[in-house]
Coordinates of C-alpha atoms in Angstrom, one line a residue:
Chain A
M1 CA -47.6 -7.0 16.6
T2 CA -43.7 -7.3 17.1
D3 CA -42.2 -10.4 17.4
R4 CA -41.1 -11.8 20.7
V5 CA -38.0 -13.4 22.0
P6 CA -38.9 -17.1 23.1
V7 CA -37.4 -17.9 26.6
L8 CA -36.5 -21.5 27.0
K9 CA -36.4 -23.6 30.0
I10 CA -33.8 -26.3 30.3
G11 CA -33.7 -27.8 33.6
Q12 CA -33.5 -25.3 36.3
I13 CA -32.0 -22.7 33.7
L14 CA -33.8 -20.3 31.2
L15 CA -32.2 -19.7 27.9
V16 CA -32.7 -16.6 26.1
S17 CA -31.2 -16.9 22.6
I18 CA -31.2 -13.6 20.7
Q19 CA -31.2 -14.2 16.9
T20 CA -32.0 -10.6 15.5
D21 CA -31.4 -7.0 16.4
L22 CA -33.6 -5.9 19.0
E23 CA -36.1 -3.3 18.9
D24 CA -37.2 -1.2 21.8
Q25 CA -40.6 -3.1 22.2
M26 CA -39.0 -6.4 22.1
V27 CA -36.7 -5.6 24.7
L28 CA -39.5 -4.1 27.1
D29 CA -41.5 -7.4 26.2
L30 CA -38.5 -9.8 26.9
Q31 CA -38.0 -8.0 30.2
E32 CA -41.6 -8.4 31.1
D33 CA -41.6 -12.5 29.8
L34 CA -38.4 -13.1 31.7
S35 CA -39.1 -11.9 35.0
Q36 CA -42.7 -13.6 34.6
R37 CA -40.8 -16.9 34.0
I38 CA -38.0 -16.6 36.7
V39 CA -41.2 -16.3 39.2
D40 CA -43.2 -19.0 37.8
T41 CA -40.3 -21.6 37.5
N42 CA -38.1 -20.7 40.4
A43 CA -35.2 -20.8 37.8
Q44 CA -31.7 -21.0 39.2
G45 CA -30.4 -18.7 36.4
V46 CA -30.5 -17.4 33.2
V47 CA -28.2 -17.5 30.2
I48 CA -28.5 -15.0 27.5
D49 CA -27.0 -16.2 24.2
I50 CA -25.8 -13.5 22.0
T51 CA -23.6 -15.6 19.4
A52 CA -25.8 -14.2 16.6
L53 CA -25.6 -10.6 17.4
E54 CA -22.9 -8.9 15.2
I55 CA -23.6 -5.4 16.4
V56 CA -24.2 -4.5 20.1
D57 CA -24.5 -0.8 21.0
S58 CA -25.0 1.1 24.1
F59 CA -28.8 0.4 24.1
V60 CA -28.3 -3.7 23.8
G61 CA -25.6 -3.4 26.5
R62 CA -27.9 -1.6 29.0
M63 CA -30.5 -4.1 28.4
L64 CA -28.1 -6.8 29.2
A65 CA -27.3 -5.2 32.5
T66 CA -30.7 -4.3 33.3
I67 CA -31.9 -8.0 32.7
A68 CA -28.8 -9.1 34.9
S69 CA -30.0 -6.8 37.8
I70 CA -33.8 -7.8 37.4
S71 CA -33.0 -11.3 38.0
R72 CA -30.5 -10.7 40.5
V73 CA -33.3 -9.2 42.6
L74 CA -35.6 -12.3 41.8
G75 CA -32.7 -14.5 43.3
S76 CA -31.3 -16.0 40.1
E77 CA -28.0 -15.2 38.4
T78 CA -27.4 -14.1 34.4
V79 CA -24.7 -15.1 32.5
V80 CA -24.0 -13.7 29.0
V81 CA -22.6 -16.0 26.7
G82 CA -21.2 -16.1 23.1
M83 CA -20.0 -12.6 22.6
R84 CA -17.9 -12.2 19.7
P85 CA -14.3 -10.6 19.9
A86 CA -15.7 -7.6 17.5
V87 CA -18.4 -7.2 19.8
A88 CA -16.2 -7.0 22.9
M89 CA -14.0 -4.7 21.3
T90 CA -16.5 -2.4 20.3
L91 CA -18.2 -2.3 24.1
V92 CA -15.0 -1.5 25.3
E93 CA -14.3 1.3 22.9
L94 CA -17.6 2.5 23.7
G95 CA -16.5 2.5 27.4
L96 CA -19.2 0.0 28.6
S97 CA -17.6 -3.0 30.6
L98 CA -21.1 -4.4 31.7
P99 CA -20.4 -4.5 35.1
G100 CA -22.5 -6.7 37.2
V101 CA -22.8 -8.9 34.3
R102 CA -21.3 -12.5 34.3
T103 CA -20.1 -13.8 30.9
A104 CA -18.9 -17.0 29.5
L105 CA -17.3 -18.2 26.1
T106 CA -20.0 -20.7 25.3
L107 CA -23.4 -21.7 26.3
E108 CA -22.0 -25.0 27.8
R109 CA -19.6 -23.1 29.9
G110 CA -22.5 -20.6 30.9
M111 CA -24.6 -23.3 32.3
E112 CA -21.7 -24.8 34.0
Q113 CA -21.1 -21.3 35.9
I114 CA -24.6 -21.1 36.9
K115 CA -24.6 -24.7 38.1
R116 CA -21.2 -24.1 40.3
L117 CA -22.7 -20.5 41.3
N118 CA -25.7 -22.6 42.9
Q119 CA -23.2 -24.6 44.7
N120 CA -21.1 -21.9 46.1
P121 CA -22.9 -18.7 46.0
S122 CA -19.7 -16.7 47.3
A123 CA -17.6 -17.4 44.2
P124 CA -16.2 -14.6 42.0
R125 CA -17.7 -13.6 39.0
Chain B
M1 CA 5.0 20.2 -32.7
T2 CA 7.3 23.0 -32.1
Q3 CA 11.2 21.8 -31.8
G4 CA 13.6 24.4 -31.5
E5 CA 16.7 23.9 -33.8
G6 CA 18.7 23.1 -30.7
S7 CA 16.4 20.2 -29.8
A8 CA 16.7 19.3 -33.6
E9 CA 20.4 19.3 -33.4
L10 CA 20.4 17.5 -30.1
L11 CA 18.4 15.0 -31.6
D12 CA 20.3 14.5 -34.7
L13 CA 23.5 14.0 -32.3
M14 CA 22.1 11.7 -29.8
E15 CA 20.7 9.5 -32.8
S16 CA 24.0 9.5 -34.7
R17 CA 26.4 8.6 -31.7
R18 CA 24.1 6.6 -29.6
D19 CA 26.2 3.8 -29.0
E20 CA 29.2 6.2 -28.0
F21 CA 27.0 8.4 -25.6
V22 CA 25.4 4.9 -24.0
Q23 CA 28.9 3.5 -23.3
G24 CA 29.7 6.8 -21.8
W25 CA 27.1 6.8 -19.5
V26 CA 27.3 3.2 -18.3
R27 CA 30.9 4.1 -17.5
S28 CA 30.2 7.1 -15.4
V29 CA 27.4 5.1 -13.6
S30 CA 29.4 2.1 -13.1
G31 CA 31.9 4.3 -11.1
T32 CA 29.3 4.4 -8.3
L33 CA 28.0 1.1 -8.1
R34 CA 30.5 -0.2 -5.6
G35 CA 29.7 -4.0 -6.6
R36 CA 25.9 -3.7 -5.5
L37 CA 25.0 -4.2 -9.5
S38 CA 26.7 -5.7 -12.4
A39 CA 27.9 -3.5 -15.3
A40 CA 25.7 -5.6 -17.8
E41 CA 22.8 -4.9 -15.9
V42 CA 23.5 -1.4 -15.7
A43 CA 24.1 -1.3 -19.4
Q44 CA 21.0 -2.9 -20.2
E45 CA 18.9 -0.4 -18.0
L46 CA 20.4 2.6 -19.2
G47 CA 20.2 1.5 -23.0
E48 CA 16.6 1.0 -22.4
I49 CA 15.9 4.4 -20.8
Y50 CA 18.2 6.0 -23.7
N51 CA 16.2 4.4 -26.5
A52 CA 12.8 5.7 -24.7
L53 CA 14.2 9.2 -24.3
L54 CA 15.1 9.4 -27.9
G55 CA 11.9 8.1 -28.8
A56 CA 10.3 10.8 -26.5
L57 CA 12.3 13.6 -27.9
K58 CA 11.2 12.6 -31.5
Q59 CA 7.7 12.7 -30.5
G60 CA 7.1 15.7 -28.8
G61 CA 10.0 17.7 -27.5
L62 CA 11.6 18.6 -24.1
A63 CA 8.4 18.5 -21.7
G64 CA 9.4 15.9 -19.1
R65 CA 6.1 15.6 -17.5
G66 CA 4.3 15.1 -20.8
D67 CA 2.3 12.0 -21.9
H68 CA 5.0 10.9 -24.6
F69 CA 7.6 10.7 -21.8
S70 CA 5.4 8.0 -19.8
E71 CA 7.5 5.0 -21.2
V72 CA 10.7 6.7 -19.8
R73 CA 9.0 7.6 -16.7
S74 CA 7.9 4.1 -16.0
L75 CA 11.6 2.9 -16.7
L76 CA 12.9 5.4 -14.2
I77 CA 10.2 4.1 -11.6
E78 CA 11.6 0.6 -12.3
L79 CA 15.4 2.0 -11.9
S80 CA 14.7 3.9 -8.5
R81 CA 12.7 1.0 -7.1
N82 CA 15.2 -1.5 -7.6
R83 CA 18.0 1.1 -6.5
A84 CA 15.9 1.7 -3.1
R85 CA 15.8 -2.0 -2.4
Q86 CA 19.5 -2.4 -3.2
G87 CA 20.4 0.2 -0.7
F88 CA 21.5 3.0 -2.8
T89 CA 21.3 6.6 -1.6
P90 CA 19.0 8.9 -3.3
T91 CA 22.2 11.0 -4.4
E92 CA 23.2 7.8 -6.1
T93 CA 20.0 7.1 -7.8
A94 CA 19.6 10.7 -9.1
L95 CA 23.1 10.7 -10.2
C96 CA 22.2 8.0 -12.8
V97 CA 20.1 10.4 -14.7
F98 CA 22.4 13.5 -14.2
S99 CA 25.5 11.9 -15.3
L100 CA 24.0 11.6 -19.0
K101 CA 24.4 15.5 -18.9
Q102 CA 28.5 15.2 -18.6
V103 CA 28.5 12.6 -21.0
L104 CA 26.7 14.8 -23.6
E105 CA 28.5 18.1 -22.3
E106 CA 31.4 17.0 -24.2
A107 CA 30.1 16.2 -27.3
L108 CA 27.8 19.7 -27.2
V109 CA 30.7 21.9 -26.2
A110 CA 32.3 21.3 -29.7
S111 CA 29.1 22.2 -31.8
P112 CA 28.4 25.8 -32.7
D113 CA 24.7 25.7 -31.0
G114 CA 25.9 23.7 -28.3
A115 CA 25.1 25.8 -25.3
R116 CA 21.4 26.1 -26.2
S117 CA 20.8 22.4 -26.7
Y118 CA 22.8 21.6 -23.5
L119 CA 20.6 23.8 -21.5
Q120 CA 17.5 22.5 -22.9
L121 CA 18.7 18.9 -22.1
A122 CA 19.9 20.2 -18.9
R123 CA 16.4 21.5 -17.9
L124 CA 14.8 17.8 -19.1
L125 CA 17.3 15.8 -17.3
D126 CA 16.6 17.9 -14.1
D127 CA 13.2 17.2 -14.2
L128 CA 13.5 13.5 -14.7
G129 CA 16.1 13.4 -12.1
L130 CA 14.0 15.1 -9.6
F131 CA 11.2 12.5 -10.6
T132 CA 13.6 9.7 -9.8
V133 CA 14.3 11.0 -6.6
E134 CA 10.7 11.4 -5.7
E135 CA 10.1 7.7 -6.6
H136 CA 13.2 6.6 -4.5
A137 CA 11.9 8.3 -1.8
K138 CA 8.3 6.9 -2.2
T139 CA 9.6 3.3 -2.2
R140 CA 11.7 3.9 0.8
E141 CA 8.7 4.7 2.6
E142 CA 6.7 1.8 1.6
I143 CA 9.4 -0.6 2.7
I144 CA 9.3 1.3 5.9
S145 CA 5.5 1.0 6.7
S146 CA 5.6 -2.4 5.5
Q147 CA 8.4 -3.3 7.9
A148 CA 6.2 -1.6 10.7
E149 CA 3.5 -3.6 10.0
Q150 CA 5.5 -6.7 9.9
L151 CA 6.9 -5.7 13.4
L152 CA 3.3 -5.1 14.8
E153 CA 2.2 -8.6 13.8
L154 CA 5.6 -10.3 15.1
S155 CA 5.7 -8.5 18.5
T156 CA 2.2 -9.6 19.6
P157 CA 2.1 -13.5 19.8
V158 CA -0.8 -15.5 21.5
V159 CA 0.7 -18.8 22.7
K160 CA -1.6 -21.6 24.3
L161 CA 0.3 -22.2 27.6
W162 CA -2.0 -25.3 28.8
D163 CA -5.5 -26.6 28.0
G164 CA -7.8 -23.5 28.7
I165 CA -4.9 -21.0 29.4
L166 CA -3.7 -18.5 26.8
G167 CA -0.5 -16.4 27.3
V168 CA 0.2 -13.2 25.8
P169 CA 3.8 -12.1 26.4
L170 CA 4.1 -8.4 25.6
V171 CA 7.3 -6.7 24.2
G172 CA 7.8 -3.1 23.7
T173 CA 5.6 -0.3 24.6
L174 CA 1.9 -0.7 24.1
D175 CA 0.3 2.0 21.9
S176 CA -3.5 2.3 21.2
A177 CA -2.6 0.7 17.8
R178 CA -0.8 -2.4 19.3
T179 CA -3.4 -2.9 22.0
Q180 CA -6.0 -3.1 19.3
V181 CA -4.0 -5.9 17.6
V182 CA -3.2 -7.5 21.0
M183 CA -7.1 -7.4 21.9
E184 CA -8.0 -8.8 18.6
K185 CA -5.7 -11.8 18.5
L186 CA -6.3 -12.4 22.0
L187 CA -10.1 -12.6 21.8
Q188 CA -10.0 -14.6 18.5
G189 CA -7.7 -17.1 20.4
L190 CA -10.0 -17.3 23.4
L191 CA -12.5 -18.4 21.0
D192 CA -10.5 -20.7 19.1
S193 CA -8.9 -22.6 21.7
N194 CA -12.2 -22.5 23.9
S195 CA -9.8 -21.1 26.9
T196 CA -11.2 -19.9 30.1
H197 CA -8.0 -18.0 31.3
A198 CA -5.6 -15.6 29.6
I199 CA -2.5 -14.3 31.1
I200 CA -1.1 -11.2 29.9
D201 CA 3.0 -11.2 30.9
I202 CA 4.4 -7.6 30.6
T203 CA 8.0 -8.6 31.5
G204 CA 8.9 -7.1 28.1
V205 CA 7.1 -3.7 28.4
P206 CA 9.8 -1.1 29.7
A207 CA 7.5 1.0 31.3
V208 CA 4.0 1.3 32.5
D209 CA 2.4 4.8 33.1
T210 CA -1.4 5.6 33.2
Q211 CA -1.6 5.4 29.1
V212 CA -0.6 1.9 29.1
A213 CA -2.1 0.7 32.2
Q214 CA -5.6 2.2 30.4
H215 CA -4.8 0.1 27.3
L216 CA -4.2 -3.3 29.7
L217 CA -7.5 -2.5 31.4
K218 CA -9.3 -2.2 28.3
T219 CA -7.7 -5.6 26.9
V220 CA -8.7 -7.4 30.3
V221 CA -12.1 -6.0 30.1
A222 CA -12.8 -7.2 26.7
A223 CA -11.4 -10.5 27.7
R224 CA -13.7 -10.8 30.6
M225 CA -16.8 -10.0 28.5
M226 CA -15.9 -13.0 26.3
G227 CA -16.0 -14.9 29.4
A228 CA -12.5 -15.3 30.3
Q229 CA -10.4 -14.6 33.7
C230 CA -7.5 -12.3 32.9
I231 CA -4.4 -12.3 35.3
I232 CA -1.6 -9.6 34.7
S233 CA 1.8 -10.9 35.2
G234 CA 5.6 -10.2 34.9
I235 CA 5.3 -6.9 36.9
R236 CA 8.9 -6.0 37.9
P237 CA 9.7 -4.2 41.4
Q238 CA 10.4 -0.7 39.7
I239 CA 7.1 -1.0 37.6
A240 CA 5.1 -2.0 40.8
Q241 CA 6.4 1.1 42.5
T242 CA 5.8 3.5 39.3
I243 CA 2.2 2.0 39.4
V244 CA 1.7 2.7 43.3
A245 CA 3.3 6.2 43.0
L246 CA 1.0 7.0 39.6
G247 CA -2.0 5.8 41.7
I248 CA -2.9 3.3 38.8
E249 CA -5.9 1.2 40.2
F250 CA -6.4 -2.2 38.8
G251 CA -9.3 -2.9 40.6
D252 CA -10.2 -6.6 41.0
I253 CA -8.0 -7.8 38.2
A254 CA -5.4 -10.3 39.5
T255 CA -1.6 -9.2 39.1
K256 CA 1.2 -11.7 39.7
A257 CA 5.0 -10.8 39.8
T258 CA 5.9 -13.9 37.7
L259 CA 4.5 -15.7 34.6
A260 CA 5.0 -18.9 37.1
A261 CA 3.0 -17.7 40.0
A262 CA 0.0 -16.6 37.4
L263 CA 0.2 -20.1 35.6
H264 CA 0.0 -21.9 39.1
D265 CA -3.2 -19.6 40.0
A266 CA -4.9 -20.3 36.4
L267 CA -4.3 -24.2 37.0
A268 CA -5.6 -24.2 40.4
E269 CA -9.1 -22.6 39.2
I270 CA -9.0 -25.0 36.2
D271 CA -8.4 -27.9 38.9
E272 CA -11.0 -26.8 40.8
A273 CA -13.7 -26.7 38.1
S274 CA -12.7 -30.1 36.8
S275 CA -12.7 -31.6 40.2
L276 CA -16.3 -30.3 40.6
R277 CA -17.3 -31.7 37.2
K278 CA -15.7 -35.3 38.1
E279 CA -17.9 -35.3 41.4
G280 CA -21.0 -34.5 39.2
L281 CA -21.8 -31.2 40.5
L282 CA -21.4 -29.7 37.2

């Protein structure tokens, strides 16, 4: 039995804080848990915190994009927060620009962004 | 230890007339200094080298790359490093060693077995002279590479323009090494200053081709992934024409003609966010 990544609820926002390197099964579980929680809680948005991740490869990059797409289909926005400089540079070198994924520097800003998006749905990312 | 007769004779001569030779050597080297070093310093340097040379000859003959010449070599390394830093040419540095030949030549001509001794000595000194030139070149290369590094550091400052807005004035051509440095500094700056906007000013970039544009795009994308909005400013009329002629697409990245216009835009966005916050919407 592998660990599951917890999905926390703060007000109308779901928070996923990834603390360890992810295995395939954990990612699949997370996608399932998260989509279920979005539907159950009618969440406004999802914040994924990757401050603790020192290595983000194409696999994790794809996972972030997939989760963003899933939550958009379910009517909530996803913001990835806390990406480290080294991680950002690695992703760019790999040619991954995470299209369709919103980003913010800190958790606080990520939550602000979601609130703003709900006030003004046409805002640019 | 096999020492030829010539070498033994040479050794005797060098030992007995040490002071005279050192003085002659210092005199001939001093002629090339042109005031960059004092004669006393040269006298001390050359005296030390002469003593080390004499010691090495006593120990084990004329093989200039052998172990017993290590002291001589380390003294020569020091000498050529100093010379390189003081701006002496390789020729001038090598002449420091070669001029000893001249000094000894006069003394050896007079002796019966002098020609042989002189040839042996010449071979040794040629070897040491070449070694000096090599060291000189190595030092010069070190100086050049450390200067290049400093230039790289100096030419990519990241400045805080406003609360939440960083500026990156780029000067000079962007290659992949510089892009790397710019990116690193910008991203770290965003993190440290908790900024939401970055303005990359390319007024000082002489030309923008597809390569440079590619590097700019990479930087912008990386900053975006850290959650910052990027604006590229300082696009001169000619550059704008080149960009269009080359068919470079900046996509949805905002570009402005001047830094002032970019700052205006960034401030407006920050203002909007803070007014929303004041109204309690955020």
